[in-house]
Short mmCIF file of C-alpha atoms and ligand atoms in Angstrom, two decimals:
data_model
loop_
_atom_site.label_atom_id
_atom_site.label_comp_id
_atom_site.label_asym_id
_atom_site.label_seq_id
_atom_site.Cartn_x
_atom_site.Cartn_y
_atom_site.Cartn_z
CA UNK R 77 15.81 22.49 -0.05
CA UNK R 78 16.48 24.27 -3.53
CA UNK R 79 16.46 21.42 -5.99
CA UNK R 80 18.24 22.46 -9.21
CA UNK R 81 16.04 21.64 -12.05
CA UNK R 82 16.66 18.14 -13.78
CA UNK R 83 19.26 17.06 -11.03
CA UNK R 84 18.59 13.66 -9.58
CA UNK R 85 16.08 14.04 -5.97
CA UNK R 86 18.15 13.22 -3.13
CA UNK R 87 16.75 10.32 -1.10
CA UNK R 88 16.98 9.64 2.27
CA UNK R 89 15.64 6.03 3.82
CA UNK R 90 15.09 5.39 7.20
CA UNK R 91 15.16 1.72 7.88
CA UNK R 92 17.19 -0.70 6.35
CA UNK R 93 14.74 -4.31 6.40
CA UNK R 94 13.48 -5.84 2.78
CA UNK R 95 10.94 -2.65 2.14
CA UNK R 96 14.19 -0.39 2.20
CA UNK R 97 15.45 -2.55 0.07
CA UNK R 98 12.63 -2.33 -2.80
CA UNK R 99 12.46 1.70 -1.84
CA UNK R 100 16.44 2.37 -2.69
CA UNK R 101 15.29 0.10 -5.65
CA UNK R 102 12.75 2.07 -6.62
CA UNK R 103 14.32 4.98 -6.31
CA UNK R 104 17.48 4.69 -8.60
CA UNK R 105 14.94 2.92 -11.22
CA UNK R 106 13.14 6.56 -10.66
CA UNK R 107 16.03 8.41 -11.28
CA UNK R 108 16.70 9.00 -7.89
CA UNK R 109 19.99 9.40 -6.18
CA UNK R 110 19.99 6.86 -2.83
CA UNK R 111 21.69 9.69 -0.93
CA UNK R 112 21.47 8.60 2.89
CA UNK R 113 19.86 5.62 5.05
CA UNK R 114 19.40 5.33 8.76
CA UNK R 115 18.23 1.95 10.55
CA UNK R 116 17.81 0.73 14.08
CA UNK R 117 21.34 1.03 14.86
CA UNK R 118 24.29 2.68 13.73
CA UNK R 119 25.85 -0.74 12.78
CA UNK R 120 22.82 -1.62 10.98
CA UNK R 121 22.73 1.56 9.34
CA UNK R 122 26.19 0.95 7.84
CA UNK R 123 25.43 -2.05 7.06
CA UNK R 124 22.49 -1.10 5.03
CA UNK R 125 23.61 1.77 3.18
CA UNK R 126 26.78 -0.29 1.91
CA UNK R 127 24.84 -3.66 0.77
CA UNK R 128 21.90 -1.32 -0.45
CA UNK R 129 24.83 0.96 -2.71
CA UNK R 130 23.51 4.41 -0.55
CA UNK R 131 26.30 6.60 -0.46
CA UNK R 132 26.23 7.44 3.43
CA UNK R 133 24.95 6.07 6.62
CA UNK R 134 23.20 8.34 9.07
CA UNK R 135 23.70 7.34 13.03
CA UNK R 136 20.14 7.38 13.60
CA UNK R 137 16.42 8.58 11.78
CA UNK R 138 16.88 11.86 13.69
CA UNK R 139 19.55 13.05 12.32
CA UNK R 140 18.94 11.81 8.59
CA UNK R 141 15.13 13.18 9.01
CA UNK R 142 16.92 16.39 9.96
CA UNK R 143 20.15 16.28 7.44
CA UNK R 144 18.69 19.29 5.05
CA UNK R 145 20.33 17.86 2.16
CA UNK R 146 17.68 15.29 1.30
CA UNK R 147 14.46 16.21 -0.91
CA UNK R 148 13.04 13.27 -0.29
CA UNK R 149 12.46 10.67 2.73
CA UNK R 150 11.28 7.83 2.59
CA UNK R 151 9.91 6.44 5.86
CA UNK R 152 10.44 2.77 5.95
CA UNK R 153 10.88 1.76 9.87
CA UNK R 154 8.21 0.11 11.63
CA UNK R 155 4.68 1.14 11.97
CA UNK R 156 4.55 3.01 15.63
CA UNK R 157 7.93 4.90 14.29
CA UNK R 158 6.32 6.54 11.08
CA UNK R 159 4.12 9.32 12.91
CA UNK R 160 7.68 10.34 14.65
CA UNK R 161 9.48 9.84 11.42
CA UNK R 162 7.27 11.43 8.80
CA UNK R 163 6.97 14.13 11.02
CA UNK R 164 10.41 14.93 11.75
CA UNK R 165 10.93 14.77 7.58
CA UNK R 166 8.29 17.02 7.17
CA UNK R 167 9.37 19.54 9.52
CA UNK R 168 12.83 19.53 8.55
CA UNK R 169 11.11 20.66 4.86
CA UNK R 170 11.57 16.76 2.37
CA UNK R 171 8.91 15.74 0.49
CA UNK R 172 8.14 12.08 2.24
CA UNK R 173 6.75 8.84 1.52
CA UNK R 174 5.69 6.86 4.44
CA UNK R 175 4.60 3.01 4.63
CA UNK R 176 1.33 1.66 5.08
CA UNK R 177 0.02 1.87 7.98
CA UNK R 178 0.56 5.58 7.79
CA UNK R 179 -0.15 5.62 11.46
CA UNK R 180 -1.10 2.74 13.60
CA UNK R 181 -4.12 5.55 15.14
CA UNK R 182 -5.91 7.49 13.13
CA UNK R 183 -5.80 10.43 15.07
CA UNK R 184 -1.96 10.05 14.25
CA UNK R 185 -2.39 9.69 10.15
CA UNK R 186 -4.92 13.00 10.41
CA UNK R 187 -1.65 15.08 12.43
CA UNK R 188 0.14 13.95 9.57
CA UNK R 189 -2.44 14.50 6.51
CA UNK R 190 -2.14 18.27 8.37
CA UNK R 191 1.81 18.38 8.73
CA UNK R 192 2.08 17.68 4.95
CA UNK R 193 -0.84 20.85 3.84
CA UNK R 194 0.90 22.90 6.21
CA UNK R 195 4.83 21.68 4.83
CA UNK R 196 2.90 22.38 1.94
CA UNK R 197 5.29 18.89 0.59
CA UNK R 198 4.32 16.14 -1.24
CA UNK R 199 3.42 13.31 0.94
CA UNK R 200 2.52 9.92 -0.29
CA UNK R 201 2.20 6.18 0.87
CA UNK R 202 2.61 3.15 -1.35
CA UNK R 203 -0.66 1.60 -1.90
CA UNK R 204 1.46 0.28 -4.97
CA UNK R 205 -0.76 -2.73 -6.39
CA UNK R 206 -2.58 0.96 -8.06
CA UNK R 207 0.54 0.98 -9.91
CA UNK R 208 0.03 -2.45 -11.88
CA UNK R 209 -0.87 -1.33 -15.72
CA UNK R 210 -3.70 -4.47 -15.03
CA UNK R 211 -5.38 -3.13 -12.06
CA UNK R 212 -5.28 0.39 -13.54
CA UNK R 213 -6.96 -1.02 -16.68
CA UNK R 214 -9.68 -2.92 -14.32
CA UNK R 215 -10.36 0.76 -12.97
CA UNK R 216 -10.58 2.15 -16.75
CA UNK R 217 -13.41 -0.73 -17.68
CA UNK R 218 -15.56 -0.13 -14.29
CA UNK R 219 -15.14 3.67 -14.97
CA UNK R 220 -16.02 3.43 -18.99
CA UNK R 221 -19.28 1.37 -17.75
CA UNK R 222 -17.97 -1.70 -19.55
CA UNK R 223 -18.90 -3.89 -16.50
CA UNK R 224 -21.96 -2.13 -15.67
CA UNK R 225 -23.27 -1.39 -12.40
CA UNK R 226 -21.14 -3.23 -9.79
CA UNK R 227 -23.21 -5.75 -7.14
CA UNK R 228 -21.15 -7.59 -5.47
CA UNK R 229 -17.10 -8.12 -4.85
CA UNK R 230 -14.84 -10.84 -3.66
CA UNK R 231 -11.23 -10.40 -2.87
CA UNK R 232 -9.04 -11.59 -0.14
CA UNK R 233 -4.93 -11.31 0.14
CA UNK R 234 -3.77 -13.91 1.78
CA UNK R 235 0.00 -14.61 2.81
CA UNK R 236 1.54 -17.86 5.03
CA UNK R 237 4.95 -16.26 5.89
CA UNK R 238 3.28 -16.82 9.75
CA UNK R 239 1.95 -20.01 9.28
CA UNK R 240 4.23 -21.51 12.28
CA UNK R 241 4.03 -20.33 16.09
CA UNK R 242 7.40 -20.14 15.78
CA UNK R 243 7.37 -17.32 12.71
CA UNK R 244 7.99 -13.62 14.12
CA UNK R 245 8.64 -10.46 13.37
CA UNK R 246 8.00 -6.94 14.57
CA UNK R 247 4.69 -6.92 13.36
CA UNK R 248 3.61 -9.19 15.39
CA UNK R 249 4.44 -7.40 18.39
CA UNK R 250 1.85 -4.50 19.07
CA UNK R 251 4.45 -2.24 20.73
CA UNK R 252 6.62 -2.19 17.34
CA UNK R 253 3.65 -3.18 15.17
CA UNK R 254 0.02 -1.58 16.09
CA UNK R 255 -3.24 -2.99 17.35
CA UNK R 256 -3.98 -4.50 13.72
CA UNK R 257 -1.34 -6.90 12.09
CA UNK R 258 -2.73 -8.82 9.62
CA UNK R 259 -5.39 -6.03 8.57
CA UNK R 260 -2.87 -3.02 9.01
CA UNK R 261 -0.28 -4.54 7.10
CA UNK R 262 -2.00 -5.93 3.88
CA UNK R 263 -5.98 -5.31 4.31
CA UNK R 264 -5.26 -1.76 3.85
CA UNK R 265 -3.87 -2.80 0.21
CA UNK R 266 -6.91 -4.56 -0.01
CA UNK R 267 -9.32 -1.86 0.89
CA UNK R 268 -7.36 0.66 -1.12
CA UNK R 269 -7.43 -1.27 -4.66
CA UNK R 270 -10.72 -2.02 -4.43
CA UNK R 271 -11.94 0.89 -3.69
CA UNK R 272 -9.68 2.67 -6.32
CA UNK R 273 -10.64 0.32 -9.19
CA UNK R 274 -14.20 0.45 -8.41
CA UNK R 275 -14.43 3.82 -7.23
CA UNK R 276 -16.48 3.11 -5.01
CA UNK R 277 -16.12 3.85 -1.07
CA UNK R 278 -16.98 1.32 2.13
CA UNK R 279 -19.47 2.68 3.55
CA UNK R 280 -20.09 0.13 6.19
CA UNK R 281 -18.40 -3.16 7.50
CA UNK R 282 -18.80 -6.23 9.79
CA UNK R 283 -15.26 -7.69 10.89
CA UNK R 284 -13.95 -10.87 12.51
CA UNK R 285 -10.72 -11.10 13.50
CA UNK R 286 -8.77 -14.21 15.12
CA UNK R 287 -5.41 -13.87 16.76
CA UNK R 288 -4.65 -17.99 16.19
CA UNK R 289 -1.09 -17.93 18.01
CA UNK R 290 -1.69 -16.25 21.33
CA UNK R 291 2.43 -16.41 21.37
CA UNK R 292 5.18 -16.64 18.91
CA UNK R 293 8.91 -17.09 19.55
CA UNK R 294 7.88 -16.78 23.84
CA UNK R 295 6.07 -13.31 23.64
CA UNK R 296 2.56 -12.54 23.80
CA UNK R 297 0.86 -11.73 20.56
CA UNK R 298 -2.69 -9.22 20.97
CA UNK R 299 -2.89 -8.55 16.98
CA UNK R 300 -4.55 -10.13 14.13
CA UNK R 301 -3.12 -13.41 12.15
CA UNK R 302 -6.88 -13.50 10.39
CA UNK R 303 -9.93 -10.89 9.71
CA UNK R 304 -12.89 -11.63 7.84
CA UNK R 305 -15.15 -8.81 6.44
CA UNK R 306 -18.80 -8.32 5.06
CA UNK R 307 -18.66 -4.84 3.06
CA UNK R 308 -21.20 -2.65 1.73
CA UNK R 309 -19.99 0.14 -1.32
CA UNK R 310 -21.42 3.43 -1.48
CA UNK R 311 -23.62 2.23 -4.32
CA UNK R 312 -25.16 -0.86 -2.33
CA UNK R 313 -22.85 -3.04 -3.63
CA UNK R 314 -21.88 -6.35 -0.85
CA UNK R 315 -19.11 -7.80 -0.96
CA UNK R 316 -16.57 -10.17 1.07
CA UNK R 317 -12.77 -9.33 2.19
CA UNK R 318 -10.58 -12.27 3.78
CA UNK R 319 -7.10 -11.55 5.32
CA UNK R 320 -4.54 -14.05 6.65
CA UNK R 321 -1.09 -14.30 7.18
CA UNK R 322 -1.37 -18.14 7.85
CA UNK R 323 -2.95 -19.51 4.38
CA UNK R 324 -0.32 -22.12 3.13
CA UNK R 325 0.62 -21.86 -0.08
CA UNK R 326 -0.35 -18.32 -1.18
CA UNK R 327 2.82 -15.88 -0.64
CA UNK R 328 1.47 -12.64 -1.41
CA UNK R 329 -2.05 -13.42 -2.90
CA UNK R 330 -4.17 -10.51 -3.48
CA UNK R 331 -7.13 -10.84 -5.42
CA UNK R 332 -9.91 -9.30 -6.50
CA UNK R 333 -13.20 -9.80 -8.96
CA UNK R 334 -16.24 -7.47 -9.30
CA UNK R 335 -19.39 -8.38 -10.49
CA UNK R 336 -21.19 -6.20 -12.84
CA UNK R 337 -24.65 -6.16 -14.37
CA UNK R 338 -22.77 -7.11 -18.21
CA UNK R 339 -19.02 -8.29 -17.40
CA UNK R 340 -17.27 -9.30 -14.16
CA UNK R 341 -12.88 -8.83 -13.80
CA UNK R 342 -10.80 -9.68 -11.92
CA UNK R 343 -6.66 -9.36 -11.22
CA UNK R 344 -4.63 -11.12 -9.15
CA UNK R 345 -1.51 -9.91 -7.67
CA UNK R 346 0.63 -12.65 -8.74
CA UNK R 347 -0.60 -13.07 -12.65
CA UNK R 348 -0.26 -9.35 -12.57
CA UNK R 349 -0.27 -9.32 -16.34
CA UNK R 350 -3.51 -10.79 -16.82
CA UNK R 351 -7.53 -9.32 -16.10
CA UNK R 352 -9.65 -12.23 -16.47
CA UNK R 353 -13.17 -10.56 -17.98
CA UNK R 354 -15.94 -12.56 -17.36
CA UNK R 355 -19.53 -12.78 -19.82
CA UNK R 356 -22.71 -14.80 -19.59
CA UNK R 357 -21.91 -15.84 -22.89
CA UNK R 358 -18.01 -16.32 -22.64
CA UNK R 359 -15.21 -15.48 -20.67
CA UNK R 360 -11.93 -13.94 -21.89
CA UNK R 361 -8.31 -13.58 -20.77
CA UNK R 362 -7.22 -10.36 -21.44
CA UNK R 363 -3.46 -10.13 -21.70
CA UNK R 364 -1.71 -6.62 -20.70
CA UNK R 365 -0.97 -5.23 -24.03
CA UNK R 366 0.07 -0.73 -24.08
CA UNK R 367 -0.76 -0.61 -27.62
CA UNK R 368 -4.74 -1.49 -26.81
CA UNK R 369 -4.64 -0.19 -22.95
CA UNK R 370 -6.27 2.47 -21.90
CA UNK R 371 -4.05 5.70 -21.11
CA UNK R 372 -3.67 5.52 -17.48
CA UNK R 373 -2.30 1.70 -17.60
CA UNK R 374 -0.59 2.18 -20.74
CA UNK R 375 1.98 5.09 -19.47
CA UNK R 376 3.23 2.57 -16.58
CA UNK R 377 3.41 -0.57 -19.37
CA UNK R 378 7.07 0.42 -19.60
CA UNK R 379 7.95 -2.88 -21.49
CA UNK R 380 5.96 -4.45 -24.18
CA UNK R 381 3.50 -7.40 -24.12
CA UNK R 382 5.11 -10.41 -22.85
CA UNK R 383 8.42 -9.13 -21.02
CA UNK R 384 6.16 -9.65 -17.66
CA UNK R 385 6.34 -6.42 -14.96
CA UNK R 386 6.16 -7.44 -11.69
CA UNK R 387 5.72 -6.08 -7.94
CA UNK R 388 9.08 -4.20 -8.23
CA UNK R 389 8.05 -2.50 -11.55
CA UNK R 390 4.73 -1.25 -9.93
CA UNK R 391 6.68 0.29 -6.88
CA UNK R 392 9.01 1.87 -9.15
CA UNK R 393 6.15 3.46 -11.70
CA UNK R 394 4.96 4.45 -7.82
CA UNK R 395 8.25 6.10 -6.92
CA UNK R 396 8.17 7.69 -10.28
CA UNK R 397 4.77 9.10 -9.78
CA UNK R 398 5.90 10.72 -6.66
CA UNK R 399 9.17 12.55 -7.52
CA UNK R 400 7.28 13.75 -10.56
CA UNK R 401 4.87 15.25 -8.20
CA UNK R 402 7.49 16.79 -5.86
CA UNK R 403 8.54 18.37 -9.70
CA UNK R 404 5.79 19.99 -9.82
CA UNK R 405 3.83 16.71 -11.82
CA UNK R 406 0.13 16.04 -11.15
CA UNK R 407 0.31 12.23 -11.53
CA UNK R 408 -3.26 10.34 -11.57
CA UNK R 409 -4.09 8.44 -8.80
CA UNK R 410 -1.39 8.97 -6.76
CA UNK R 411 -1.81 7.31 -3.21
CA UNK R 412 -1.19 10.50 -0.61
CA UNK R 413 -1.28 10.57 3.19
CA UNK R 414 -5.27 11.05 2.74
CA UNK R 415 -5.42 7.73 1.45
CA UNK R 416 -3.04 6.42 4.32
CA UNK R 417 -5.49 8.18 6.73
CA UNK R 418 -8.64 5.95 5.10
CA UNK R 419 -7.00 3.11 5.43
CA UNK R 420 -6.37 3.94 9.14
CA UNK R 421 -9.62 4.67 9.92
CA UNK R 422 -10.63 1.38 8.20
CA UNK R 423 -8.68 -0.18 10.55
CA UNK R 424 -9.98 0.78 13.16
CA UNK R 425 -13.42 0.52 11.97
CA UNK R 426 -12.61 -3.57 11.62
CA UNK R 427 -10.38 -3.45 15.09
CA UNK R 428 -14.22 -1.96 16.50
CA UNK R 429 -16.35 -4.45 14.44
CA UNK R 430 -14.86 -7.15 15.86
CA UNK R 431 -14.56 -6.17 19.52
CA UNK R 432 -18.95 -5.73 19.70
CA UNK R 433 -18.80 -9.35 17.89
CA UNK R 434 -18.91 -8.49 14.46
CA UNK R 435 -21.41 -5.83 14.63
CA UNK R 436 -22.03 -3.53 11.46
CA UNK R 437 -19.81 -0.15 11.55
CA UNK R 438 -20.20 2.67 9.07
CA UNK R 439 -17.48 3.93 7.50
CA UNK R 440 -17.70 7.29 6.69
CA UNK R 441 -16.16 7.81 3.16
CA UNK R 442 -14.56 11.28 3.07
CA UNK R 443 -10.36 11.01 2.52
CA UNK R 444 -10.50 14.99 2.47
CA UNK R 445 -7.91 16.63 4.53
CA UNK R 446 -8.97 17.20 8.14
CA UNK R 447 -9.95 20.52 9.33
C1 SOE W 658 4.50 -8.20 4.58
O1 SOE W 658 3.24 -8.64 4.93
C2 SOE W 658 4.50 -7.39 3.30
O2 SOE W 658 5.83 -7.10 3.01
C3 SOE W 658 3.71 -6.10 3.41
O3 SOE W 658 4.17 -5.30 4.49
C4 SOE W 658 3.77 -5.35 2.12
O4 SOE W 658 3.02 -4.17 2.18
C5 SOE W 658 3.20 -6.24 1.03
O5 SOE W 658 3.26 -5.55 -0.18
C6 SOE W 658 3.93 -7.54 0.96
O6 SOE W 658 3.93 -8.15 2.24
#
C-alpha cells in the first residue's frame, strides 16, 4: 500500500463488539480515517460500520483483511479468530494491531511474531494500561532507582461482569474463547504492566485456577473465572497476582504496588491519575502533573493537571504510538506481537501450573523474535 505522506492511515476493523468500538475511537482521535469494518455477519457488519461512523461495511474479515486499500487492520474478533485474521492482514501487506490474547497457543503468537519480520509491517497488540502517563511515570521512578531495589509485588485485576451463572459471553466458551479466560483476557494486562514498569521479567510461577460455574447460560464452561499466582522476578523479587472475573464490586480493577528497599508505588487502573508513593517516614499522593513528569509520561499527558484522562485516552496515545510507527516513528515502549507472544506463553505457563496442582514453572524471559 503506498501511503501518501501526511494523508490520514486507512483503517480497517474486523469485529464490530465494544473493543471495535474503543478501536474506531481510537483511531479517528489518532488521526486515523475509520475506512472499513467487517463483523460476524454481513448484517452485523452494516450495522457496525454505520453506528460506529466507518464509511463501508465489508461482507466478511476475508475480504476486508484482503481489500488492499487499508494500511492498517485492526484485529478485533474473538480470540481463536486473530491467528487467521492477523495473518490474512499481514499477508495481504497492512500494518496490524491484534487483541490480547495474540493467540490463544503460543505456537500460534510465534507464526505470527514471524509473519510480521517477514511482512516486514508494524505489528502491535494493546497492552494499553502502558499508555497511562501514571503507570509510565511508576516505570520512570523504578528505572531512576528512586524506589530502590524491588522485593516484593502485589497486584491483582479483578472484574465481576461474570459474577452470575447466568452471565456469558464468547469468552467463556473455549471454542470462541481459548483454554484461559479469566487469565488470557486480563492477566496478560497484568503480567505485561508489571513487568514493563518494573522491568523486570517472571522468571518462574505457581498458578491456581478455579472454573466456579461449570455452566453458564446451559453450555459447558472448561476456562478460568479465577487464577491465583505466586511469582518470582528475574531479580528474586516474590510477588502475588490474583485474577477474577467474579469479584463484586470492582469493574475493571487493576492494581499494582512494588516494594522497594527506600519507596514503594503503586497505580490503580481506575484512579489512573494518581501514584500513591509510599516512605517509612511518610507517604505521598502524587498527582499526574506534565510540567513535573518525567518525559515518557509527560508526551501522553495530552491535557493538563486535573482535566482527568481515562482508559479511552490511554488506548488512543496507544493507537497514536502505532500509526507513528507504521510512519516510520520509533515510539518507546510500544507493545508489539513479541509482547503478545510473552503473554501467551505466560498463559500457558499458569494453564500448566495449575494442571500438576500448582507446581512451580519457569518462565523463560526472552520476548525476542523466534528463530
Ligand atoms: C473484558 O474482560 C475486557 O474488555 C478485556 O477484554 C479488556 O482487555 C480490558 O481492558 C477490559 O475488560
Amino acid at each position: 500500500m503506498n501511503h501518501p505522506v501526511n494523508a490520514p492511515l486507512r483503517a480497517g476493523f474486523i469485529g464490530g463488539g465494544f473493543m471495535a468500538a474503543v478501536h474506531t475511537r481510537a483511531s479517528r482521535a489518532a488521526r486515523g480515517r475509520p475506512t472499513a469494518l467487517a463483523s460476524s455477519t454481513p448484517e452485523r457488519g452494516e450495522e457496525a460500520a454505520r453506528s460506529l461512523g466507518v464509511e463501508r461495511a465489508e461482507p466478511d474479515a476475508h475480504s476486508l483483511a484482503t481489500a488492499g486499500d487499508l494500511d492498517v487492520v485492526h484485529v478485533c474478533s474473538p480470540n481463536r479468530l486473530h491467528t487467521e485474521h492477523a495473518s490474512a492482514a499481514l499477508a495481504a501487506g497492512a500494518h496490524v494491531i491484534c487483541e490480547k490474547p495474540l493467540a490463544t497457543t503460543a505456537a500460534d503468537a510465534e507464526r505470527l511474531v514471524r509473519a510480521a519480520r517477514e511482512a516486514g509491517r508494524v505489528a502491535a497488540v494493546p497492552f494499553v494500561y502502558r499508555y497511562h502517563p501514571m503507570a509510565r511515570q511508576a516505570r520512570f521512578l523504578v528505572a531512576d532507582g528512586q524506589l530502590g531495589t524491588v522485593l516484593t509485588l502485589d497486584a491483582a485485576y479483578l472484574q465481576d461482569w461474570l459474577l452470575d451463572p447466568g452471565d456469558t459471553n464468547w469468552r467463556a466458551d473455549p471454542a470462541a474463547g481459548g483454554a484461559s479466560r479469566a487469565f488470557a483476557d486480563i492477566g496478560s494486562h497484568l503480567c505485561d504492566l508489571v513487568e514493563f514498569v518494573s522491568g523486570q521479567r517472571i522468571h518462574r510461577l505457581a498458578a491456581r485456577t478455579r472454573t466456579v460455574f461449570g455452566r453458564r447460560a446451559g453450555t459447558e464452561v472448561t476456562n478460568e473465572d479465577t487464577a491465583a499466582l505466586l511469582v518470582e522476578l528475574g531479580n528474586g523479587a516474590l510477588g502475588t497476582l490474583l485474577v477474577s472475573q467474579l469479584a463484586p464490586g470492582r469493574k475493571n480493577s487493576l492494581t499494582f504496588e512494588l516494594h522497594g528497599t527506600r519507596q514503594s508505588v503503586r497505580f490503580e487502573q481506575e484512579r489512573p491519575e494518581e501514584l500513591w508513593i509510599g516512605g517509612r517516614e511518610g507517604s505521598r499522593l502524587l498527582l499526574r502533573d506534565p510540567t513535573a513528569a518525567a518525559p515518557d509520561s509527560a508526551r501522553m499527558s495530552v491535557l493538563p493537571p486535573g482535566h482527568a484522562l481515562g482508559y479511552q485516552d490511554a488506548f488512543t496515545a496507544f493507537v497514536t504510538d502505532v500509526y507513528s510507527a507504521v510512519q516510520g516513528g520509533h515510539p518507546e515502549g510500544m507493545p508489539t506481537f513479541a509482547d503478545g507472544l510473552r503473554a501467551a506463553r505466560l498463559t500457558e505457563a499458569v494453564l500448566a501450573s495449575a494442571a500438576q496442582d500448582g507446581t512451580w514453572i519457569e518462565t523463560p524471559p526472552e520476548t525476542e523474535d523466534p528463530a
